[in-house]
Short mmCIF file of C-alpha atoms and ligand atoms in Angstrom, two decimals:
data_model
loop_
_atom_site.label_atom_id
_atom_site.label_comp_id
_atom_site.label_asym_id
_atom_site.label_seq_id
_atom_site.Cartn_x
_atom_site.Cartn_y
_atom_site.Cartn_z
CA UNK P 21 111.76 122.17 98.03
CA UNK P 22 108.79 120.47 96.37
CA UNK P 23 106.79 119.24 99.23
CA UNK P 24 105.89 115.91 98.97
CA UNK P 25 101.41 114.96 98.61
CA UNK P 26 100.14 112.97 101.06
CA UNK P 27 97.88 110.17 99.97
CA UNK P 28 94.40 109.40 100.95
CA UNK P 29 93.29 106.29 103.22
CA UNK P 30 90.11 104.47 102.10
CA UNK P 31 88.28 102.92 105.45
CA UNK P 32 88.35 99.49 105.67
CA UNK P 33 85.30 97.12 105.26
CA UNK P 34 83.65 93.61 104.39
CA UNK P 35 84.46 90.90 106.69
CA UNK P 36 84.55 87.65 105.23
CA UNK P 37 84.58 84.24 108.25
CA UNK P 38 87.94 82.62 108.44
CA UNK P 39 87.74 79.07 107.65
CA UNK P 40 89.80 78.13 110.09
CA UNK P 41 88.94 80.33 113.16
CA UNK P 42 88.89 78.67 116.52
CA UNK P 43 87.04 81.15 118.53
CA UNK P 44 87.14 81.31 122.78
CA UNK P 45 83.86 82.52 122.28
CA UNK P 46 82.55 78.90 121.73
CA UNK P 47 85.57 77.70 123.95
CA UNK P 48 82.64 75.16 125.82
CA UNK P 49 82.09 73.83 122.88
CA UNK P 50 85.67 73.84 121.24
CA UNK P 51 86.31 72.10 117.55
CA UNK P 52 87.11 68.67 117.46
CA UNK P 53 91.53 67.95 116.99
CA UNK P 54 90.55 65.35 114.46
CA UNK P 55 90.46 63.39 117.23
CA UNK P 56 89.32 60.17 115.06
CA UNK P 57 92.03 60.65 112.59
CA UNK P 58 95.00 61.22 114.98
CA UNK P 59 93.79 58.67 117.53
CA UNK P 60 94.51 61.57 120.07
CA UNK P 61 91.96 63.16 121.74
CA UNK P 62 92.44 67.17 122.53
CA UNK P 63 93.61 66.92 126.32
CA UNK P 64 91.46 68.70 129.03
CA UNK P 65 92.03 71.76 131.03
CA UNK P 66 96.01 71.63 132.62
CA UNK P 67 96.66 71.92 136.68
CA UNK P 68 98.10 75.13 137.25
CA UNK P 69 101.22 74.05 139.17
CA UNK P 70 104.25 73.44 137.87
CA UNK P 71 104.37 69.64 138.33
CA UNK P 72 101.12 69.52 136.40
CA UNK P 73 101.84 71.26 133.56
CA UNK P 74 105.25 69.16 133.47
CA UNK P 75 103.24 65.82 133.85
CA UNK P 76 100.65 67.54 131.19
CA UNK P 77 103.74 68.13 128.34
CA UNK P 78 105.25 64.40 129.04
CA UNK P 79 101.49 63.06 128.21
CA UNK P 80 101.33 65.38 125.19
CA UNK P 81 104.86 64.57 124.27
CA UNK P 82 104.06 60.76 124.29
CA UNK P 83 100.75 60.52 122.47
CA UNK P 84 102.04 62.93 119.78
CA UNK P 85 104.96 59.58 119.06
CA UNK P 86 102.02 56.95 119.22
CA UNK P 87 100.65 59.36 117.19
CA UNK P 88 102.87 59.85 114.25
CA UNK P 89 103.85 56.07 114.82
CA UNK P 90 100.03 55.51 114.11
CA UNK P 91 99.88 57.82 111.41
CA UNK P 92 102.72 55.58 109.43
CA UNK P 93 101.26 52.26 109.79
CA UNK P 94 97.80 53.01 108.17
CA UNK P 95 99.17 55.00 105.56
CA UNK P 96 98.96 53.11 102.66
CA UNK P 97 95.92 54.50 99.76
CA UNK P 98 94.82 56.75 102.68
CA UNK P 99 95.26 60.74 102.80
CA UNK P 100 94.74 62.85 105.64
CA UNK P 101 93.10 66.54 104.10
CA UNK P 102 92.68 68.53 106.95
CA UNK P 103 91.86 65.98 109.41
CA UNK P 104 90.03 64.27 106.92
CA UNK P 105 90.57 60.42 105.38
CA UNK P 106 89.60 59.83 101.72
CA UNK P 107 89.94 56.80 100.14
CA UNK P 108 91.39 56.11 96.45
CA UNK P 109 89.16 53.40 95.38
CA UNK P 110 88.25 53.99 91.75
CA UNK P 111 90.98 51.75 89.33
CA UNK P 112 92.67 54.24 86.85
CA UNK P 113 91.42 54.10 83.57
CA UNK P 114 93.16 56.53 81.77
CA UNK P 115 90.05 56.97 79.01
CA UNK P 116 87.97 58.40 81.40
CA UNK P 117 88.04 62.02 81.97
CA UNK P 118 89.57 62.57 85.20
CA UNK P 119 86.88 63.69 88.22
CA UNK P 120 87.95 67.28 89.42
CA UNK P 121 89.45 67.33 93.10
CA UNK P 122 89.14 69.94 95.28
CA UNK P 123 92.87 70.94 94.98
CA UNK P 124 91.50 71.85 90.76
CA UNK P 125 88.62 73.89 92.40
CA UNK P 126 90.75 76.34 95.14
CA UNK P 127 93.50 77.87 92.40
CA UNK P 128 92.89 81.05 91.24
CA UNK P 129 89.82 82.33 89.47
CA UNK P 130 90.72 83.03 85.74
CA UNK P 131 88.32 85.13 84.59
CA UNK P 132 89.91 83.55 81.40
CA UNK P 133 92.33 85.40 81.51
CA UNK P 134 94.86 86.85 83.57
CA UNK P 135 94.86 86.92 87.66
CA UNK P 136 94.82 89.76 88.84
CA UNK P 137 97.41 90.53 91.72
CA UNK P 138 97.14 94.36 94.16
CA UNK P 139 100.08 95.41 95.24
CA UNK P 140 100.37 98.40 97.01
CA UNK P 141 102.84 101.19 95.00
CA UNK P 142 103.12 102.17 90.87
CA UNK P 143 104.92 100.38 88.31
CA UNK P 144 108.56 99.57 89.30
CA UNK P 145 108.31 99.02 92.97
CA UNK P 146 109.66 95.88 94.64
CA UNK P 147 105.65 94.70 95.55
CA UNK P 148 104.81 94.57 92.12
CA UNK P 149 108.40 92.36 90.96
CA UNK P 150 106.94 90.19 93.94
CA UNK P 151 103.73 89.98 92.68
CA UNK P 152 105.64 88.21 89.27
CA UNK P 153 107.36 86.16 90.90
CA UNK P 154 104.84 85.02 92.52
CA UNK P 155 102.38 84.64 90.07
CA UNK P 156 104.16 85.53 86.75
CA UNK P 157 102.17 86.79 83.85
CA UNK P 158 100.05 87.98 86.32
CA UNK P 159 98.25 91.46 85.54
CA UNK P 160 99.63 93.89 88.70
CA UNK P 161 97.16 96.30 89.97
CA UNK P 162 98.89 99.07 91.56
CA UNK P 163 97.48 100.41 94.86
CA UNK P 164 98.11 103.62 96.70
CA UNK P 165 97.80 102.05 99.98
CA UNK P 166 98.37 98.82 101.44
CA UNK P 167 94.76 99.07 102.79
CA UNK P 168 93.00 99.46 99.38
CA UNK P 169 95.24 96.47 98.04
CA UNK P 170 92.86 94.32 100.65
CA UNK P 171 90.16 96.23 99.42
CA UNK P 172 90.32 95.21 96.07
CA UNK P 173 90.38 91.65 96.62
CA UNK P 174 87.71 91.77 99.33
CA UNK P 175 85.34 94.05 96.82
CA UNK P 176 86.60 91.21 93.55
CA UNK P 177 88.79 93.72 91.78
CA UNK P 178 91.78 91.74 92.29
CA UNK P 179 92.02 87.84 93.08
CA UNK P 180 95.37 88.08 95.16
CA UNK P 181 97.11 90.58 96.92
CA UNK P 182 100.93 90.32 97.78
CA UNK P 183 101.99 92.37 100.91
CA UNK P 184 105.52 92.88 102.19
CA UNK P 185 105.54 91.59 105.73
CA UNK P 186 108.97 91.54 107.04
CA UNK P 187 112.57 92.55 105.62
CA UNK P 188 116.10 91.02 106.54
CA UNK P 189 117.27 94.64 107.35
CA UNK P 190 114.33 97.08 108.36
CA UNK P 191 112.28 93.84 110.24
CA UNK P 192 108.70 93.29 110.11
CA UNK P 193 106.60 95.79 108.46
CA UNK P 194 104.18 96.49 111.23
CA UNK P 195 100.95 98.18 109.77
CA UNK P 196 100.37 94.75 107.40
CA UNK P 197 100.55 92.69 110.39
CA UNK P 198 97.72 94.98 111.61
CA UNK P 199 95.88 94.99 108.45
CA UNK P 200 95.89 90.94 108.36
CA UNK P 201 93.96 90.94 111.79
CA UNK P 202 91.74 93.87 110.59
CA UNK P 203 90.73 92.29 107.46
CA UNK P 204 89.37 88.88 106.28
CA UNK P 205 91.78 87.88 103.94
CA UNK P 206 93.93 83.98 103.88
CA UNK P 207 97.77 83.86 103.26
CA UNK P 208 97.91 81.72 100.34
CA UNK P 209 101.16 81.57 100.02
CA UNK P 210 104.98 83.34 100.78
CA UNK P 211 107.72 84.73 97.96
CA UNK P 212 110.98 85.94 99.05
CA UNK P 213 112.85 88.81 97.45
CA UNK P 214 116.15 89.79 97.14
CA UNK P 215 115.90 93.72 97.23
CA UNK P 216 118.75 95.87 95.73
CA UNK P 217 118.29 99.38 95.50
CA UNK P 218 119.55 102.44 93.59
CA UNK P 219 120.19 105.84 94.40
CA UNK P 220 117.98 107.73 91.28
CA UNK P 221 118.27 111.31 89.93
CA UNK P 222 117.63 113.29 86.92
CA UNK P 223 120.17 112.99 84.02
CA UNK P 224 122.73 114.96 84.54
CA UNK P 225 122.36 115.50 88.08
CA UNK P 226 125.19 115.23 90.41
CA UNK P 227 125.72 113.90 93.99
CA UNK P 228 126.47 117.06 95.56
CA UNK P 229 123.35 119.38 94.05
CA UNK P 230 121.30 116.86 96.41
CA UNK P 231 119.02 118.08 99.69
CA UNK P 232 117.27 115.60 100.08
CA UNK P 233 116.72 111.77 99.75
CA UNK P 234 113.12 109.91 99.13
CA UNK P 235 111.72 106.74 99.84
CA UNK P 236 109.92 104.18 101.39
CA UNK P 237 111.00 104.37 104.86
CA UNK P 238 111.78 100.83 104.83
CA UNK P 239 114.11 101.39 101.31
CA UNK P 240 115.58 104.99 103.78
CA UNK P 241 116.11 102.68 106.73
CA UNK P 242 117.81 99.61 104.49
CA UNK P 243 120.26 102.03 102.90
CA UNK P 244 120.77 104.09 105.92
CA UNK P 245 124.76 103.76 106.48
CA UNK P 246 125.38 103.38 102.94
CA UNK P 247 123.98 107.22 102.66
CA UNK P 248 126.12 108.17 105.12
CA UNK P 249 128.92 106.64 103.04
CA UNK P 250 128.21 108.25 100.26
CA UNK P 251 128.72 111.24 102.37
CA UNK P 252 124.82 112.22 101.67
CA UNK P 253 124.38 113.63 105.55
CA UNK P 254 120.80 115.02 103.37
CA UNK P 255 117.33 115.20 104.74
CA UNK P 256 115.68 111.94 104.09
CA UNK P 257 111.92 111.94 103.51
CA UNK P 258 109.43 108.90 103.69
CA UNK P 259 106.52 108.39 100.78
CA UNK P 260 104.61 105.59 100.29
CA UNK P 261 106.65 103.57 97.74
CA UNK P 262 109.99 103.20 95.98
CA UNK P 263 109.05 103.32 92.48
CA UNK P 264 106.44 106.66 93.55
CA UNK P 265 109.58 108.79 94.92
CA UNK P 266 111.24 108.17 91.44
CA UNK P 267 108.22 108.81 89.52
CA UNK P 268 107.91 111.85 92.18
CA UNK P 269 111.08 113.40 91.15
CA UNK P 270 110.53 112.89 87.47
CA UNK P 271 107.08 114.45 87.31
CA UNK P 272 108.53 117.49 89.72
CA UNK P 273 111.68 117.98 87.14
CA UNK P 274 113.42 118.06 90.70
CA UNK P 275 117.13 117.87 90.47
CA UNK P 276 117.96 118.51 94.32
CA UNK P 277 116.36 115.11 95.28
CA UNK P 278 117.41 111.31 94.86
CA UNK P 279 115.09 108.54 95.09
CA UNK P 280 115.92 105.19 96.40
CA UNK P 281 114.19 102.78 94.01
CA UNK P 282 115.02 99.56 91.82
CA UNK P 283 116.96 99.74 88.41
CA UNK P 284 113.45 99.51 86.84
CA UNK P 285 112.07 102.09 88.47
CA UNK P 286 115.07 104.39 86.44
CA UNK P 287 113.54 102.89 83.19
CA UNK P 288 110.12 103.30 83.55
CA UNK P 289 110.72 107.35 85.27
CA UNK P 290 113.44 108.08 82.81
CA UNK P 291 116.14 108.71 86.01
CA UNK P 292 119.99 107.76 86.03
CA UNK P 293 121.66 105.39 87.78
CA UNK P 294 123.85 107.34 90.50
CA UNK P 295 124.87 104.23 93.00
CA UNK P 296 123.97 100.82 92.58
CA UNK P 297 123.48 98.62 94.99
CA UNK P 298 123.36 101.38 98.16
CA UNK P 299 121.44 98.72 100.62
CA UNK P 300 123.49 98.14 103.73
CA UNK P 301 123.63 94.16 103.32
CA UNK P 302 123.60 92.88 99.69
CA UNK P 303 121.74 89.99 100.96
CA UNK P 304 118.77 92.74 101.61
CA UNK P 305 115.77 89.93 101.13
CA UNK P 306 112.01 91.09 101.83
CA UNK P 307 109.34 88.32 102.62
CA UNK P 308 105.86 88.79 100.93
CA UNK P 309 102.94 86.78 101.58
CA UNK P 310 100.35 86.34 99.16
CA UNK P 311 96.09 86.92 100.08
CA UNK P 312 93.30 85.40 98.46
CA UNK P 313 89.45 85.20 99.94
CA UNK P 314 89.83 81.89 100.06
CA UNK P 315 92.12 79.42 102.15
CA UNK P 316 93.95 77.42 99.85
CA UNK P 317 93.57 73.05 101.04
CA UNK P 318 96.57 72.46 103.21
CA UNK P 319 98.64 69.45 102.09
CA UNK P 320 101.33 67.40 102.83
CA UNK P 321 103.26 66.37 99.68
CA UNK P 322 105.55 69.86 100.12
CA UNK P 323 107.07 71.85 102.75
CA UNK P 324 104.02 74.38 104.11
CA UNK P 325 103.99 76.89 106.62
CA UNK P 326 100.71 78.12 108.99
CA UNK P 327 100.67 81.37 110.43
CA UNK P 328 98.51 82.40 113.53
CA UNK P 329 97.60 85.05 115.43
CA UNK P 330 96.50 85.05 119.16
CA UNK P 331 95.90 86.74 122.20
CA UNK P 332 95.44 85.81 125.29
CA UNK P 333 93.46 87.08 128.74
CA UNK P 334 95.27 86.13 131.79
CA UNK P 335 97.10 83.45 133.34
CA UNK P 336 100.90 82.46 134.24
CA UNK P 337 103.55 81.50 131.64
CA UNK P 338 100.78 81.63 128.43
CA UNK P 339 103.10 82.54 125.99
CA UNK P 340 105.43 79.77 126.98
CA UNK P 341 102.78 77.28 127.61
CA UNK P 342 101.60 78.23 123.65
CA UNK P 343 105.27 77.97 122.28
CA UNK P 344 105.53 74.50 124.10
CA UNK P 345 102.22 73.07 121.97
CA UNK P 346 105.48 73.34 119.27
CA UNK P 347 108.29 72.35 120.85
CA UNK P 348 106.74 69.04 122.22
CA UNK P 349 105.70 67.79 118.35
CA UNK P 350 108.99 69.21 117.04
CA UNK P 351 107.18 71.92 114.85
CA UNK P 352 109.45 74.89 114.41
CA UNK P 353 108.83 78.27 114.75
CA UNK P 354 110.15 80.46 112.03
CA UNK P 355 109.03 83.73 113.26
CA UNK P 356 107.29 85.83 116.35
CA UNK P 357 105.78 88.68 116.38
CA UNK P 358 103.74 91.37 119.20
CA UNK P 359 101.70 93.68 118.35
CA UNK P 360 99.84 95.77 120.77
CA UNK P 361 96.35 94.72 121.06
CA UNK P 362 94.10 97.18 119.93
CA UNK P 363 91.01 96.64 121.58
CA UNK P 364 92.44 95.73 125.14
CA UNK P 365 95.53 97.87 125.35
CA UNK P 366 95.89 97.68 128.84
CA UNK P 367 95.16 95.02 131.32
CA UNK P 368 95.15 96.22 135.34
CA UNK P 369 96.04 93.58 137.82
CA UNK P 370 94.88 93.53 141.28
CA UNK P 371 98.22 93.50 143.75
CA UNK P 372 96.31 91.66 146.44
CA UNK P 373 94.73 95.06 147.81
CA UNK P 374 98.01 96.66 147.70
CA UNK P 375 97.91 98.53 144.34
CA UNK P 376 96.97 97.98 141.01
CA UNK P 377 99.61 96.92 138.50
CA UNK P 378 98.94 98.03 134.57
CA UNK P 379 100.07 95.30 132.14
CA UNK P 380 100.39 96.08 128.21
CA UNK P 381 97.97 93.72 126.28
CA UNK P 382 99.55 91.69 122.99
CA UNK P 383 98.69 90.01 119.73
CA UNK P 384 100.96 87.64 119.18
CA UNK P 385 101.82 86.59 115.54
CA UNK P 386 103.51 83.07 114.94
CA UNK P 387 104.23 81.04 111.49
CA UNK P 388 105.16 77.49 112.18
CA UNK P 389 106.93 75.05 109.77
CA UNK P 390 104.02 72.62 109.47
CA UNK P 391 101.05 72.29 107.39
CA UNK P 392 97.10 72.42 109.02
CA UNK P 393 96.70 68.81 107.29
CA UNK P 394 99.27 67.23 109.65
CA UNK P 395 97.81 66.02 112.90
CA UNK P 396 100.82 67.14 114.28
CA UNK P 397 99.74 70.99 113.74
CA UNK P 398 95.97 70.12 114.55
CA UNK P 399 96.54 69.18 117.52
CA UNK P 400 99.41 71.74 118.22
CA UNK P 401 96.23 74.72 117.47
CA UNK P 402 93.76 72.73 119.67
CA UNK P 403 96.26 72.87 122.66
CA UNK P 404 97.01 76.66 121.78
CA UNK P 405 93.20 77.35 121.99
CA UNK P 406 92.81 76.13 125.93
CA UNK P 407 95.34 79.19 126.70
CA UNK P 408 94.36 81.38 124.42
CA UNK P 409 91.37 84.21 124.69
CA UNK P 410 91.80 84.47 120.73
CA UNK P 411 92.88 82.07 118.10
CA UNK P 412 92.76 82.93 114.39
CA UNK P 413 94.86 80.73 111.31
CA UNK P 414 96.13 83.58 108.80
CA UNK P 415 96.97 79.95 106.72
CA UNK P 416 98.79 77.52 105.67
CA UNK P 417 100.06 77.89 102.75
CA UNK P 418 103.70 76.55 100.41
CA UNK P 419 107.11 77.57 102.15
CA UNK P 420 109.03 79.48 99.49
CA UNK P 421 111.86 77.27 98.59
CA UNK P 422 113.34 78.80 95.76
CA UNK P 423 116.98 79.24 95.71
CA UNK P 424 118.16 82.84 97.05
CA UNK P 425 120.23 84.94 94.89
CA UNK P 426 121.59 88.40 95.64
CA UNK P 427 122.20 89.57 92.16
CA UNK P 428 119.56 92.36 90.75
CA UNK P 429 118.28 90.01 88.00
CA UNK P 430 116.98 87.63 90.33
O1 PRE B 5 108.16 100.73 98.13
C1 PRE B 5 108.34 99.67 97.18
O2 PRE B 5 109.07 99.22 96.64
C2 PRE B 5 107.57 98.03 98.17
O3 PRE B 5 107.23 97.47 97.60
C3 PRE B 5 107.29 98.65 99.26
C4 PRE B 5 109.02 97.63 100.09
C5 PRE B 5 108.58 97.25 101.80
O4 PRE B 5 107.22 97.89 102.50
O5 PRE B 5 109.33 97.08 102.70
C6 PRE B 5 109.05 96.04 99.82
C7 PRE B 5 110.26 96.03 99.60
C8 PRE B 5 111.06 96.71 100.01
O6 PRE B 5 111.45 96.57 101.83
C9 PRE B 5 110.99 98.29 100.67
C10 PRE B 5 109.75 98.77 100.33
#
């Protein structure tokens, strides 16, 4: 069997300060939670008893309601952008040149050419298709590792990176959650892609000849049951990306190995499709996020999502308190993920001199359905900061609302 090469992993570098970073190192001087625009001041410390906590929650909930009513009253020609109100005072005259707005400045730098979008994999990878869906007509730049896609943006080789974060069958792509934290890029969008896997082999090869199936680990796990149903109880080996697996089979003229990849990969690398639609569920979908060096300006005129990551040191029911900061403001959470805290994996808890218990420490990633331009989101985060030792907004970005379709031509 031809061994599968391992790829180089480049070291990480360059850190850019996050525009929305709330850092508990500055906890004595917390950032204003837009108190003037919302008529709502940041709530101070929360008492330690259950009664204290419940009454704080009740106060918060009533303030949120009155704040929402106030916002409705003074809407009119005043727009709230990131907690600041802007007035539209100039009468419209269509003959005059239109003033540039902040949103004209925030989209992609175009270099007079196509937007350059880095993705992990080689042409034919699903990440390439996601890049095309997110930015039609972009120049997709293949990268051998996720880390390299991050660096391509950090070093201005690319304008955006597109990164898979979760799949409806395989779950979260944990490595990318860790990378989001290690790098300083901002999430500026999301895109969901129907993933339709094919079993690919050299022309003339039959299923009976196969001794091995290779693909990206996510693709292998998404097709696990179907492979067994097809009688392919052969070795399954993980490689860096699906299209790379197809390319490898073709380049090495392997007649005993099949790849799981897209129909486009079959075309590109001259392979035949032995079986079509081999994902274990026809509604197999992967969610990708788009990353940029600068955040986009959050808006309120369309549905937005915000992604945060936080950690906490100690305290009772911290996770409950954090999640209720969203619940009391009717903000829906769409995702929660925990990852081991790399810098502080474990915490020792003194148990009244009897002994010490060890607790694992985590970073929590939460996605919620609100824009950072909304006072309710700003207030929720100001409150979350009270309970956490670290809080970072990874991005506030438009939700992918495109109707989902399971077809291969999606
Ligand atoms: O290997 C590819 O083609 C990829 O784009 C990566 C990836 C992933 O990481 O999940 C993307 C979508 C599919 O879920 C399978 C693999």
